[in-house]
JSON list of C-alpha atoms in Angstrom, two decimals:
[
{"chain": "T", "resi": 19, "resn": "THR", "atom": "CA", "xyz": [10.54, 22.08, 33.96]},
{"chain": "T", "resi": 20, "resn": "GLY", "atom": "CA", "xyz": [7.36, 20.31, 33.34]},
{"chain": "T", "resi": 21, "resn": "GLU", "atom": "CA", "xyz": [6.65, 16.56, 34.30]},
{"chain": "T", "resi": 22, "resn": "LEU", "atom": "CA", "xyz": [4.97, 13.87, 32.10]},
{"chain": "T", "resi": 23, "resn": "PRO", "atom": "CA", "xyz": [2.00, 12.55, 33.22]},
{"chain": "T", "resi": 24, "resn": "GLY", "atom": "CA", "xyz": [1.12, 9.08, 34.04]},
{"chain": "T", "resi": 25, "resn": "ILE", "atom": "CA", "xyz": [4.86, 7.83, 34.84]},
{"chain": "T", "resi": 26, "resn": "ASN", "atom": "CA", "xyz": [7.87, 7.43, 36.53]},
{"chain": "T", "resi": 27, "resn": "GLN", "atom": "CA", "xyz": [9.19, 11.48, 36.95]},
{"chain": "T", "resi": 28, "resn": "THR", "atom": "CA", "xyz": [12.71, 10.68, 37.19]},
{"chain": "T", "resi": 29, "resn": "GLN", "atom": "CA", "xyz": [14.70, 12.07, 34.59]},
{"chain": "T", "resi": 30, "resn": "THR", "atom": "CA", "xyz": [11.30, 12.79, 32.16]},
{"chain": "T", "resi": 31, "resn": "THR", "atom": "CA", "xyz": [11.25, 16.77, 33.19]},
{"chain": "T", "resi": 32, "resn": "VAL", "atom": "CA", "xyz": [11.19, 19.04, 30.06]},
{"chain": "T", "resi": 33, "resn": "PRO", "atom": "CA", "xyz": [13.02, 22.31, 29.81]},
{"chain": "T", "resi": 34, "resn": "GLU", "atom": "CA", "xyz": [11.66, 25.58, 30.99]},
{"chain": "T", "resi": 35, "resn": "TRP", "atom": "CA", "xyz": [10.63, 27.39, 28.13]},
{"chain": "T", "resi": 36, "resn": "LYS", "atom": "CA", "xyz": [10.14, 31.14, 29.04]},
{"chain": "T", "resi": 37, "resn": "HIS", "atom": "CA", "xyz": [7.72, 33.91, 27.04]},
{"chain": "T", "resi": 38, "resn": "ALA", "atom": "CA", "xyz": [10.20, 35.81, 24.61]},
{"chain": "T", "resi": 39, "resn": "ASP", "atom": "CA", "xyz": [10.38, 39.41, 25.36]},
{"chain": "T", "resi": 40, "resn": "GLY", "atom": "CA", "xyz": [11.83, 40.61, 21.61]},
{"chain": "T", "resi": 41, "resn": "LYS", "atom": "CA", "xyz": [15.26, 41.52, 22.60]},
{"chain": "T", "resi": 42, "resn": "TYR", "atom": "CA", "xyz": [16.56, 39.00, 20.34]},
{"chain": "T", "resi": 43, "resn": "ARG", "atom": "CA", "xyz": [15.37, 37.38, 17.43]},
{"chain": "T", "resi": 44, "resn": "VAL", "atom": "CA", "xyz": [16.79, 34.34, 15.19]},
{"chain": "T", "resi": 45, "resn": "ILE", "atom": "CA", "xyz": [15.46, 33.24, 11.68]},
{"chain": "T", "resi": 46, "resn": "ILE", "atom": "CA", "xyz": [14.56, 30.07, 11.40]},
{"chain": "T", "resi": 47, "resn": "VAL", "atom": "CA", "xyz": [14.34, 28.66, 7.38]},
{"chain": "T", "resi": 48, "resn": "GLY", "atom": "CA", "xyz": [12.49, 24.96, 7.72]},
{"chain": "T", "resi": 49, "resn": "SER", "atom": "CA", "xyz": [10.13, 23.99, 10.09]},
{"chain": "T", "resi": 50, "resn": "GLY", "atom": "CA", "xyz": [10.92, 20.46, 10.08]},
{"chain": "T", "resi": 51, "resn": "PRO", "atom": "CA", "xyz": [12.46, 18.83, 13.20]},
{"chain": "T", "resi": 52, "resn": "ALA", "atom": "CA", "xyz": [15.70, 20.86, 13.06]},
{"chain": "T", "resi": 53, "resn": "GLY", "atom": "CA", "xyz": [13.62, 23.95, 12.86]},
{"chain": "T", "resi": 54, "resn": "LEU", "atom": "CA", "xyz": [11.01, 23.10, 15.59]},
{"chain": "T", "resi": 55, "resn": "PHE", "atom": "CA", "xyz": [13.64, 21.92, 17.77]},
{"chain": "T", "resi": 56, "resn": "GLY", "atom": "CA", "xyz": [15.66, 25.00, 16.85]},
{"chain": "T", "resi": 57, "resn": "ALA", "atom": "CA", "xyz": [13.10, 27.19, 17.75]},
{"chain": "T", "resi": 58, "resn": "LEU", "atom": "CA", "xyz": [11.90, 25.35, 21.48]},
{"chain": "T", "resi": 59, "resn": "ARG", "atom": "CA", "xyz": [15.78, 25.63, 22.03]},
{"chain": "T", "resi": 60, "resn": "LEU", "atom": "CA", "xyz": [15.76, 29.58, 21.45]},
{"chain": "T", "resi": 61, "resn": "LEU", "atom": "CA", "xyz": [12.87, 29.81, 23.72]},
{"chain": "T", "resi": 62, "resn": "GLU", "atom": "CA", "xyz": [14.86, 28.28, 26.72]},
{"chain": "T", "resi": 63, "resn": "ASN", "atom": "CA", "xyz": [16.79, 31.22, 26.96]},
{"chain": "T", "resi": 64, "resn": "GLY", "atom": "CA", "xyz": [13.63, 33.72, 25.68]},
{"chain": "T", "resi": 65, "resn": "VAL", "atom": "CA", "xyz": [14.69, 34.31, 21.88]},
{"chain": "T", "resi": 66, "resn": "GLN", "atom": "CA", "xyz": [12.06, 34.86, 19.94]},
{"chain": "T", "resi": 67, "resn": "PRO", "atom": "CA", "xyz": [11.82, 32.33, 17.06]},
{"chain": "T", "resi": 68, "resn": "VAL", "atom": "CA", "xyz": [10.73, 33.19, 13.49]},
{"chain": "T", "resi": 69, "resn": "ILE", "atom": "CA", "xyz": [10.25, 30.09, 11.27]},
{"chain": "T", "resi": 70, "resn": "ILE", "atom": "CA", "xyz": [9.76, 30.93, 8.02]},
{"chain": "T", "resi": 71, "resn": "GLU", "atom": "CA", "xyz": [8.45, 27.66, 5.52]},
{"chain": "T", "resi": 72, "resn": "ARG", "atom": "CA", "xyz": [7.96, 27.25, 2.14]},
{"chain": "T", "resi": 73, "resn": "GLY", "atom": "CA", "xyz": [4.96, 24.58, 2.75]},
{"chain": "T", "resi": 74, "resn": "GLU", "atom": "CA", "xyz": [1.75, 24.42, 4.42]},
{"chain": "T", "resi": 75, "resn": "GLU", "atom": "CA", "xyz": [0.65, 23.69, 7.49]},
{"chain": "T", "resi": 76, "resn": "THR", "atom": "CA", "xyz": [-0.31, 20.24, 8.23]},
{"chain": "T", "resi": 77, "resn": "GLN", "atom": "CA", "xyz": [-4.29, 20.28, 7.36]},
{"chain": "T", "resi": 78, "resn": "GLN", "atom": "CA", "xyz": [-3.30, 21.66, 4.27]},
{"chain": "T", "resi": 79, "resn": "ARG", "atom": "CA", "xyz": [-0.48, 19.62, 3.33]},
{"chain": "T", "resi": 80, "resn": "LYS", "atom": "CA", "xyz": [-1.96, 16.47, 4.04]},
{"chain": "T", "resi": 81, "resn": "LYS", "atom": "CA", "xyz": [-5.09, 17.42, 1.05]},
{"chain": "T", "resi": 82, "resn": "ASP", "atom": "CA", "xyz": [-1.88, 18.31, -1.24]},
{"chain": "T", "resi": 83, "resn": "ILE", "atom": "CA", "xyz": [-0.50, 14.76, -0.64]},
{"chain": "T", "resi": 84, "resn": "ALA", "atom": "CA", "xyz": [-3.29, 12.71, -1.76]},
{"chain": "T", "resi": 85, "resn": "ALA", "atom": "CA", "xyz": [-3.46, 15.23, -4.52]},
{"chain": "T", "resi": 86, "resn": "ILE", "atom": "CA", "xyz": [-0.12, 13.21, -5.86]},
{"chain": "T", "resi": 87, "resn": "SER", "atom": "CA", "xyz": [-1.64, 9.71, -5.40]},
{"chain": "T", "resi": 88, "resn": "SER", "atom": "CA", "xyz": [-5.26, 10.86, -6.85]},
{"chain": "T", "resi": 89, "resn": "ARG", "atom": "CA", "xyz": [-5.01, 13.23, -9.28]},
{"chain": "T", "resi": 90, "resn": "GLY", "atom": "CA", "xyz": [-0.74, 12.42, -9.76]},
{"chain": "T", "resi": 91, "resn": "GLU", "atom": "CA", "xyz": [-0.66, 16.56, -9.26]},
{"chain": "T", "resi": 92, "resn": "VAL", "atom": "CA", "xyz": [2.75, 17.83, -6.93]},
{"chain": "T", "resi": 93, "resn": "GLY", "atom": "CA", "xyz": [2.66, 21.01, -5.44]},
{"chain": "T", "resi": 94, "resn": "LYS", "atom": "CA", "xyz": [6.52, 22.19, -6.13]},
{"chain": "T", "resi": 95, "resn": "ASP", "atom": "CA", "xyz": [6.43, 23.80, -2.50]},
{"chain": "T", "resi": 96, "resn": "SER", "atom": "CA", "xyz": [4.18, 21.49, -0.10]},
{"chain": "T", "resi": 97, "resn": "ASN", "atom": "CA", "xyz": [4.61, 17.72, -0.88]},
{"chain": "T", "resi": 98, "resn": "TYR", "atom": "CA", "xyz": [6.03, 14.94, 1.18]},
{"chain": "T", "resi": 99, "resn": "CYS", "atom": "CA", "xyz": [9.71, 16.29, 1.53]},
{"chain": "T", "resi": 100, "resn": "PHE", "atom": "CA", "xyz": [8.61, 20.80, 1.97]},
{"chain": "T", "resi": 101, "resn": "GLY", "atom": "CA", "xyz": [5.90, 21.39, 4.56]},
{"chain": "T", "resi": 102, "resn": "GLU", "atom": "CA", "xyz": [4.71, 21.72, 8.72]},
{"chain": "T", "resi": 103, "resn": "GLY", "atom": "CA", "xyz": [7.15, 19.12, 10.53]},
{"chain": "T", "resi": 104, "resn": "GLY", "atom": "CA", "xyz": [9.32, 18.25, 7.44]},
{"chain": "T", "resi": 105, "resn": "ALA", "atom": "CA", "xyz": [9.76, 15.16, 6.03]},
{"chain": "T", "resi": 106, "resn": "GLY", "atom": "CA", "xyz": [8.96, 12.90, 8.84]},
{"chain": "T", "resi": 107, "resn": "THR", "atom": "CA", "xyz": [5.71, 14.33, 9.46]},
{"chain": "T", "resi": 108, "resn": "PHE", "atom": "CA", "xyz": [3.93, 11.98, 6.74]},
{"chain": "T", "resi": 109, "resn": "SER", "atom": "CA", "xyz": [5.99, 8.98, 7.28]},
{"chain": "T", "resi": 110, "resn": "ASP", "atom": "CA", "xyz": [6.22, 6.33, 9.63]},
{"chain": "T", "resi": 111, "resn": "GLY", "atom": "CA", "xyz": [7.34, 8.30, 12.67]},
{"chain": "T", "resi": 112, "resn": "LYS", "atom": "CA", "xyz": [10.28, 6.03, 13.73]},
{"chain": "T", "resi": 113, "resn": "LEU", "atom": "CA", "xyz": [13.33, 7.85, 15.62]},
{"chain": "T", "resi": 114, "resn": "TYR", "atom": "CA", "xyz": [15.78, 5.95, 14.82]},
{"chain": "T", "resi": 115, "resn": "THR", "atom": "CA", "xyz": [19.51, 8.09, 14.82]},
{"chain": "T", "resi": 116, "resn": "ARG", "atom": "CA", "xyz": [23.50, 6.41, 14.32]},
{"chain": "T", "resi": 117, "resn": "SER", "atom": "CA", "xyz": [24.43, 9.16, 15.86]},
{"chain": "T", "resi": 118, "resn": "SER", "atom": "CA", "xyz": [24.88, 9.09, 20.38]},
{"chain": "T", "resi": 119, "resn": "LYS", "atom": "CA", "xyz": [27.71, 12.44, 19.62]},
{"chain": "T", "resi": 120, "resn": "ARG", "atom": "CA", "xyz": [25.63, 14.98, 19.35]},
{"chain": "T", "resi": 121, "resn": "GLY", "atom": "CA", "xyz": [23.45, 15.60, 22.66]},
{"chain": "T", "resi": 122, "resn": "ASP", "atom": "CA", "xyz": [21.05, 13.94, 25.20]},
{"chain": "T", "resi": 123, "resn": "ILE", "atom": "CA", "xyz": [18.92, 11.71, 22.97]},
{"chain": "T", "resi": 124, "resn": "SER", "atom": "CA", "xyz": [16.57, 11.29, 25.73]},
{"chain": "T", "resi": 125, "resn": "ARG", "atom": "CA", "xyz": [15.87, 14.76, 25.63]},
{"chain": "T", "resi": 126, "resn": "ILE", "atom": "CA", "xyz": [14.38, 14.75, 22.28]},
{"chain": "T", "resi": 127, "resn": "LEU", "atom": "CA", "xyz": [12.14, 11.99, 23.51]},
{"chain": "T", "resi": 128, "resn": "ARG", "atom": "CA", "xyz": [11.15, 13.79, 26.64]},
{"chain": "T", "resi": 129, "resn": "ILE", "atom": "CA", "xyz": [10.09, 16.89, 24.40]},
{"chain": "T", "resi": 130, "resn": "PHE", "atom": "CA", "xyz": [7.84, 14.54, 22.12]},
{"chain": "T", "resi": 131, "resn": "ALA", "atom": "CA", "xyz": [6.59, 12.84, 24.69]},
{"chain": "T", "resi": 132, "resn": "SER", "atom": "CA", "xyz": [5.37, 15.88, 26.25]},
{"chain": "T", "resi": 133, "resn": "PHE", "atom": "CA", "xyz": [3.67, 16.69, 23.37]},
{"chain": "T", "resi": 134, "resn": "GLY", "atom": "CA", "xyz": [1.56, 13.52, 23.07]},
{"chain": "T", "resi": 135, "resn": "ALA", "atom": "CA", "xyz": [3.71, 11.28, 21.90]},
{"chain": "T", "resi": 136, "resn": "ASP", "atom": "CA", "xyz": [3.25, 7.96, 23.43]},
{"chain": "T", "resi": 137, "resn": "ALA", "atom": "CA", "xyz": [5.54, 7.62, 26.44]},
{"chain": "T", "resi": 138, "resn": "ALA", "atom": "CA", "xyz": [6.66, 3.98, 25.57]},
{"chain": "T", "resi": 139, "resn": "ILE", "atom": "CA", "xyz": [9.40, 5.89, 23.41]},
{"chain": "T", "resi": 140, "resn": "LEU", "atom": "CA", "xyz": [10.92, 6.75, 26.14]},
{"chain": "T", "resi": 141, "resn": "THR", "atom": "CA", "xyz": [12.00, 3.11, 27.16]},
{"chain": "T", "resi": 142, "resn": "ASP", "atom": "CA", "xyz": [11.35, 1.59, 23.68]},
{"chain": "T", "resi": 143, "resn": "ALA", "atom": "CA", "xyz": [14.87, 0.19, 21.99]},
{"chain": "T", "resi": 144, "resn": "HIS", "atom": "CA", "xyz": [13.52, 1.51, 18.69]},
{"chain": "T", "resi": 145, "resn": "PRO", "atom": "CA", "xyz": [11.29, 4.41, 19.20]},
{"chain": "T", "resi": 146, "resn": "HIS", "atom": "CA", "xyz": [8.36, 4.70, 17.19]},
{"chain": "T", "resi": 147, "resn": "ILE", "atom": "CA", "xyz": [5.51, 7.76, 17.40]},
{"chain": "T", "resi": 148, "resn": "GLY", "atom": "CA", "xyz": [3.34, 6.56, 14.46]},
{"chain": "T", "resi": 149, "resn": "THR", "atom": "CA", "xyz": [2.15, 8.67, 11.13]},
{"chain": "T", "resi": 150, "resn": "ASP", "atom": "CA", "xyz": [-1.23, 8.56, 12.73]},
{"chain": "T", "resi": 151, "resn": "ARG", "atom": "CA", "xyz": [0.01, 10.87, 15.66]},
{"chain": "T", "resi": 152, "resn": "LEU", "atom": "CA", "xyz": [2.71, 12.86, 14.33]},
{"chain": "T", "resi": 153, "resn": "PRO", "atom": "CA", "xyz": [0.48, 16.05, 12.75]},
{"chain": "T", "resi": 154, "resn": "SER", "atom": "CA", "xyz": [-1.09, 16.71, 16.01]},
{"chain": "T", "resi": 155, "resn": "ILE", "atom": "CA", "xyz": [1.98, 16.75, 17.88]},
{"chain": "T", "resi": 156, "resn": "VAL", "atom": "CA", "xyz": [3.79, 19.00, 15.32]},
{"chain": "T", "resi": 157, "resn": "ASN", "atom": "CA", "xyz": [0.55, 21.25, 15.96]},
{"chain": "T", "resi": 158, "resn": "ALA", "atom": "CA", "xyz": [1.34, 20.73, 19.36]},
{"chain": "T", "resi": 159, "resn": "MET", "atom": "CA", "xyz": [4.91, 22.44, 19.40]},
{"chain": "T", "resi": 160, "resn": "ARG", "atom": "CA", "xyz": [3.60, 25.04, 16.72]},
{"chain": "T", "resi": 161, "resn": "LYS", "atom": "CA", "xyz": [0.73, 25.93, 19.68]},
{"chain": "T", "resi": 162, "resn": "LYS", "atom": "CA", "xyz": [3.66, 26.35, 22.24]},
{"chain": "T", "resi": 163, "resn": "ILE", "atom": "CA", "xyz": [5.94, 28.61, 20.01]},
{"chain": "T", "resi": 164, "resn": "THR", "atom": "CA", "xyz": [3.70, 30.82, 19.28]},
{"chain": "T", "resi": 165, "resn": "GLU", "atom": "CA", "xyz": [1.88, 30.74, 22.26]},
{"chain": "T", "resi": 166, "resn": "LEU", "atom": "CA", "xyz": [5.29, 32.40, 23.76]},
{"chain": "T", "resi": 167, "resn": "GLY", "atom": "CA", "xyz": [5.95, 34.68, 21.09]},
{"chain": "T", "resi": 168, "resn": "GLY", "atom": "CA", "xyz": [7.50, 32.66, 18.48]},
{"chain": "T", "resi": 169, "resn": "GLU", "atom": "CA", "xyz": [5.87, 33.26, 14.79]},
{"chain": "T", "resi": 170, "resn": "PHE", "atom": "CA", "xyz": [5.66, 30.82, 11.52]},
{"chain": "T", "resi": 171, "resn": "HIS", "atom": "CA", "xyz": [5.22, 32.56, 8.04]},
{"chain": "T", "resi": 172, "resn": "PHE", "atom": "CA", "xyz": [3.88, 29.71, 5.97]},
{"chain": "T", "resi": 173, "resn": "ASN", "atom": "CA", "xyz": [4.13, 29.51, 1.74]},
{"chain": "T", "resi": 174, "resn": "THR", "atom": "CA", "xyz": [6.91, 31.76, 2.43]},
{"chain": "T", "resi": 175, "resn": "LYS", "atom": "CA", "xyz": [10.50, 30.69, 0.67]},
{"chain": "T", "resi": 176, "resn": "CYS", "atom": "CA", "xyz": [13.90, 31.87, 1.56]},
{"chain": "T", "resi": 177, "resn": "THR", "atom": "CA", "xyz": [15.37, 33.79, -1.36]},
{"chain": "T", "resi": 178, "resn": "ARG", "atom": "CA", "xyz": [17.91, 36.16, -0.39]},
{"chain": "T", "resi": 179, "resn": "PHE", "atom": "CA", "xyz": [20.39, 36.40, 2.57]},
{"chain": "T", "resi": 180, "resn": "ILE", "atom": "CA", "xyz": [20.53, 39.95, 3.93]},
{"chain": "T", "resi": 181, "resn": "LYS", "atom": "CA", "xyz": [24.50, 40.70, 4.68]},
{"chain": "T", "resi": 182, "resn": "GLU", "atom": "CA", "xyz": [25.77, 43.53, 6.12]},
{"chain": "T", "resi": 183, "resn": "SER", "atom": "CA", "xyz": [29.48, 43.94, 6.82]},
{"chain": "T", "resi": 184, "resn": "ASP", "atom": "CA", "xyz": [30.20, 39.93, 6.30]},
{"chain": "T", "resi": 185, "resn": "VAL", "atom": "CA", "xyz": [27.18, 39.36, 9.24]},
{"chain": "T", "resi": 186, "resn": "ILE", "atom": "CA", "xyz": [23.93, 37.68, 7.39]},
{"chain": "T", "resi": 187, "resn": "LYS", "atom": "CA", "xyz": [21.10, 39.97, 9.66]},
{"chain": "T", "resi": 188, "resn": "GLY", "atom": "CA", "xyz": [18.46, 38.66, 7.94]},
{"chain": "T", "resi": 189, "resn": "ILE", "atom": "CA", "xyz": [16.55, 37.00, 4.71]},
{"chain": "T", "resi": 190, "resn": "THR", "atom": "CA", "xyz": [14.49, 38.48, 1.82]},
{"chain": "T", "resi": 191, "resn": "ALA", "atom": "CA", "xyz": [11.32, 35.85, 1.24]},
{"chain": "T", "resi": 192, "resn": "ALA", "atom": "CA", "xyz": [8.76, 35.58, -1.01]},
{"chain": "T", "resi": 193, "resn": "ASP", "atom": "CA", "xyz": [4.88, 34.22, -0.82]},
{"chain": "T", "resi": 194, "resn": "VAL", "atom": "CA", "xyz": [5.13, 30.94, -3.01]},
{"chain": "T", "resi": 195, "resn": "LYS", "atom": "CA", "xyz": [1.55, 31.63, -3.99]},
{"chain": "T", "resi": 196, "resn": "THR", "atom": "CA", "xyz": [1.49, 35.30, -5.08]},
{"chain": "T", "resi": 197, "resn": "GLY", "atom": "CA", "xyz": [5.37, 35.96, -5.48]},
{"chain": "T", "resi": 198, "resn": "ASP", "atom": "CA", "xyz": [5.65, 38.98, -3.17]},
{"chain": "T", "resi": 199, "resn": "THR", "atom": "CA", "xyz": [8.47, 39.76, -1.36]},
{"chain": "T", "resi": 200, "resn": "LYS", "atom": "CA", "xyz": [9.36, 40.70, 2.40]},
{"chain": "T", "resi": 201, "resn": "GLU", "atom": "CA", "xyz": [12.40, 41.11, 4.08]},
{"chain": "T", "resi": 202, "resn": "PHE", "atom": "CA", "xyz": [13.15, 40.02, 7.44]},
{"chain": "T", "resi": 203, "resn": "ARG", "atom": "CA", "xyz": [15.25, 40.61, 9.82]},
{"chain": "T", "resi": 204, "resn": "ALA", "atom": "CA", "xyz": [17.03, 39.56, 13.02]},
{"chain": "T", "resi": 205, "resn": "ASP", "atom": "CA", "xyz": [20.22, 38.89, 15.44]},
{"chain": "T", "resi": 206, "resn": "ALA", "atom": "CA", "xyz": [21.24, 35.21, 13.42]},
{"chain": "T", "resi": 207, "resn": "VAL", "atom": "CA", "xyz": [19.61, 33.44, 10.87]},
{"chain": "T", "resi": 208, "resn": "LEU", "atom": "CA", "xyz": [19.35, 29.31, 11.24]},
{"chain": "T", "resi": 209, "resn": "LEU", "atom": "CA", "xyz": [19.10, 27.31, 8.27]},
{"chain": "T", "resi": 210, "resn": "ALA", "atom": "CA", "xyz": [16.66, 24.35, 8.80]},
{"chain": "T", "resi": 211, "resn": "THR", "atom": "CA", "xyz": [16.17, 23.15, 4.97]},
{"chain": "T", "resi": 212, "resn": "GLY", "atom": "CA", "xyz": [17.05, 20.01, 5.10]},
{"chain": "T", "resi": 213, "resn": "HIS", "atom": "CA", "xyz": [18.18, 18.11, 1.94]},
{"chain": "T", "resi": 214, "resn": "SER", "atom": "CA", "xyz": [15.51, 19.00, -0.53]},
{"chain": "T", "resi": 215, "resn": "ALA", "atom": "CA", "xyz": [15.40, 22.58, -0.72]},
{"chain": "T", "resi": 216, "resn": "SER", "atom": "CA", "xyz": [18.52, 22.72, -3.12]},
{"chain": "T", "resi": 217, "resn": "ASP", "atom": "CA", "xyz": [18.29, 26.32, -4.15]},
{"chain": "T", "resi": 218, "resn": "ILE", "atom": "CA", "xyz": [19.40, 27.17, -0.57]},
{"chain": "T", "resi": 219, "resn": "TYR", "atom": "CA", "xyz": [22.51, 25.00, -1.34]},
{"chain": "T", "resi": 220, "resn": "GLU", "atom": "CA", "xyz": [22.67, 27.08, -4.32]},
{"chain": "T", "resi": 221, "resn": "LEU", "atom": "CA", "xyz": [22.36, 30.18, -2.39]},
{"chain": "T", "resi": 222, "resn": "LEU", "atom": "CA", "xyz": [24.58, 29.57, -0.29]},
{"chain": "T", "resi": 223, "resn": "ALA", "atom": "CA", "xyz": [27.29, 28.30, -2.83]},
{"chain": "T", "resi": 224, "resn": "CYS", "atom": "CA", "xyz": [26.65, 32.72, -4.07]},
{"chain": "T", "resi": 225, "resn": "THR", "atom": "CA", "xyz": [27.10, 34.15, -0.76]},
{"chain": "T", "resi": 226, "resn": "ALA", "atom": "CA", "xyz": [29.27, 31.94, 2.00]},
{"chain": "T", "resi": 227, "resn": "PRO", "atom": "CA", "xyz": [30.76, 29.08, -0.39]},
{"chain": "T", "resi": 228, "resn": "GLU", "atom": "CA", "xyz": [33.09, 28.12, 2.43]},
{"chain": "T", "resi": 229, "resn": "ALA", "atom": "CA", "xyz": [30.49, 27.15, 4.53]},
{"chain": "T", "resi": 230, "resn": "LEU", "atom": "CA", "xyz": [30.02, 24.58, 1.97]},
{"chain": "T", "resi": 231, "resn": "GLU", "atom": "CA", "xyz": [32.02, 21.21, 1.50]},
{"chain": "T", "resi": 232, "resn": "ALA", "atom": "CA", "xyz": [31.64, 18.00, 0.22]},
{"chain": "T", "resi": 233, "resn": "LYS", "atom": "CA", "xyz": [29.97, 14.99, 2.34]},
{"chain": "T", "resi": 234, "resn": "THR", "atom": "CA", "xyz": [29.80, 11.17, 1.64]},
{"chain": "T", "resi": 235, "resn": "PHE", "atom": "CA", "xyz": [26.81, 9.14, 0.28]},
{"chain": "T", "resi": 236, "resn": "ALA", "atom": "CA", "xyz": [25.99, 5.40, -0.35]},
{"chain": "T", "resi": 237, "resn": "VAL", "atom": "CA", "xyz": [24.49, 4.59, -3.55]},
{"chain": "T", "resi": 238, "resn": "GLY", "atom": "CA", "xyz": [22.06, 0.85, -3.74]},
{"chain": "T", "resi": 239, "resn": "VAL", "atom": "CA", "xyz": [22.44, -0.71, -7.28]},
{"chain": "T", "resi": 240, "resn": "ARG", "atom": "CA", "xyz": [20.41, -3.49, -7.90]},
{"chain": "T", "resi": 241, "resn": "VAL", "atom": "CA", "xyz": [21.34, -6.01, -10.81]},
{"chain": "T", "resi": 242, "resn": "GLU", "atom": "CA", "xyz": [19.48, -7.95, -12.81]},
{"chain": "T", "resi": 243, "resn": "HIS", "atom": "CA", "xyz": [19.84, -10.71, -15.12]},
{"chain": "T", "resi": 244, "resn": "LEU", "atom": "CA", "xyz": [17.82, -12.96, -17.20]},
{"chain": "T", "resi": 245, "resn": "ARG", "atom": "CA", "xyz": [16.09, -16.66, -15.06]},
{"chain": "T", "resi": 246, "resn": "GLU", "atom": "CA", "xyz": [17.79, -19.09, -17.44]},
{"chain": "T", "resi": 247, "resn": "LEU", "atom": "CA", "xyz": [21.28, -17.33, -16.58]},
{"chain": "T", "resi": 248, "resn": "ILE", "atom": "CA", "xyz": [20.63, -17.53, -12.74]},
{"chain": "T", "resi": 249, "resn": "ASP", "atom": "CA", "xyz": [18.88, -21.27, -13.17]},
{"chain": "T", "resi": 250, "resn": "SER", "atom": "CA", "xyz": [22.34, -22.38, -14.98]},
{"chain": "T", "resi": 251, "resn": "ILE", "atom": "CA", "xyz": [24.69, -21.06, -12.49]},
{"chain": "T", "resi": 252, "resn": "GLN", "atom": "CA", "xyz": [22.52, -22.35, -9.76]},
{"chain": "T", "resi": 253, "resn": "PHE", "atom": "CA", "xyz": [21.57, -25.77, -10.95]},
{"chain": "T", "resi": 254, "resn": "HIS", "atom": "CA", "xyz": [24.80, -26.37, -13.23]},
{"chain": "T", "resi": 255, "resn": "GLY", "atom": "CA", "xyz": [22.32, -26.04, -16.18]},
{"chain": "T", "resi": 256, "resn": "LYS", "atom": "CA", "xyz": [19.84, -29.25, -14.57]},
{"chain": "T", "resi": 257, "resn": "ARG", "atom": "CA", "xyz": [16.87, -28.22, -14.27]},
{"chain": "T", "resi": 258, "resn": "GLN", "atom": "CA", "xyz": [15.20, -29.25, -10.60]},
{"chain": "T", "resi": 259, "resn": "ASP", "atom": "CA", "xyz": [12.05, -28.92, -11.49]},
{"chain": "T", "resi": 260, "resn": "ALA", "atom": "CA", "xyz": [10.24, -30.16, -14.79]},
{"chain": "T", "resi": 261, "resn": "ASN", "atom": "CA", "xyz": [7.21, -28.09, -13.85]},
{"chain": "T", "resi": 262, "resn": "LEU", "atom": "CA", "xyz": [9.56, -24.70, -13.66]},
{"chain": "T", "resi": 263, "resn": "PRO", "atom": "CA", "xyz": [8.31, -22.35, -17.00]}
]
């Protein structure tokens, strides 16, 4: 296990990651938080992660996102939703969750701290990494994964599952710039695509519809009324300030 410098080492250890020998491979579709942490989890057992990401690396992604506000150009595969680190890389870096039933949350915070996040996230009630630091932390995670034998394939979009005897044994992926296709085979496929990759859900619906189920969601509604109506309700038709327009 590793240790975090400069803080109390009690309960601050991070997992021991092993170098993948290539005996077992798992394809991970998506390089967001689920994909990166999935890769690190596999490396705890020496399993080689092969990450497929339709978007760009963080440096090019910064330029693509800047083009949205400066030129009104939105890249369909490299934007706020798609690219290295996922949708959260260029948000504000808040680490909030309502779930306490899916594992050790402090374990995730310790791993973030080991890759460069401020150690304060280990004790803060509302841990916050910050947009200015997140890209470098994501880059450090990618560096560690590749050093241990993992692979990253950017600008590469999953287009089909390779199915053998009702078992998914890999994917077909396309280069989003050239259109060239390539097969990736492995012992398993992990989907870490987030909520924006609607094409993956369509692919699942065609391949394994039983794997999908409806999920509830909340919708906010804003209702606007004329000023005169609000005034009549609030002041019962009597003007309280003669200077009001």
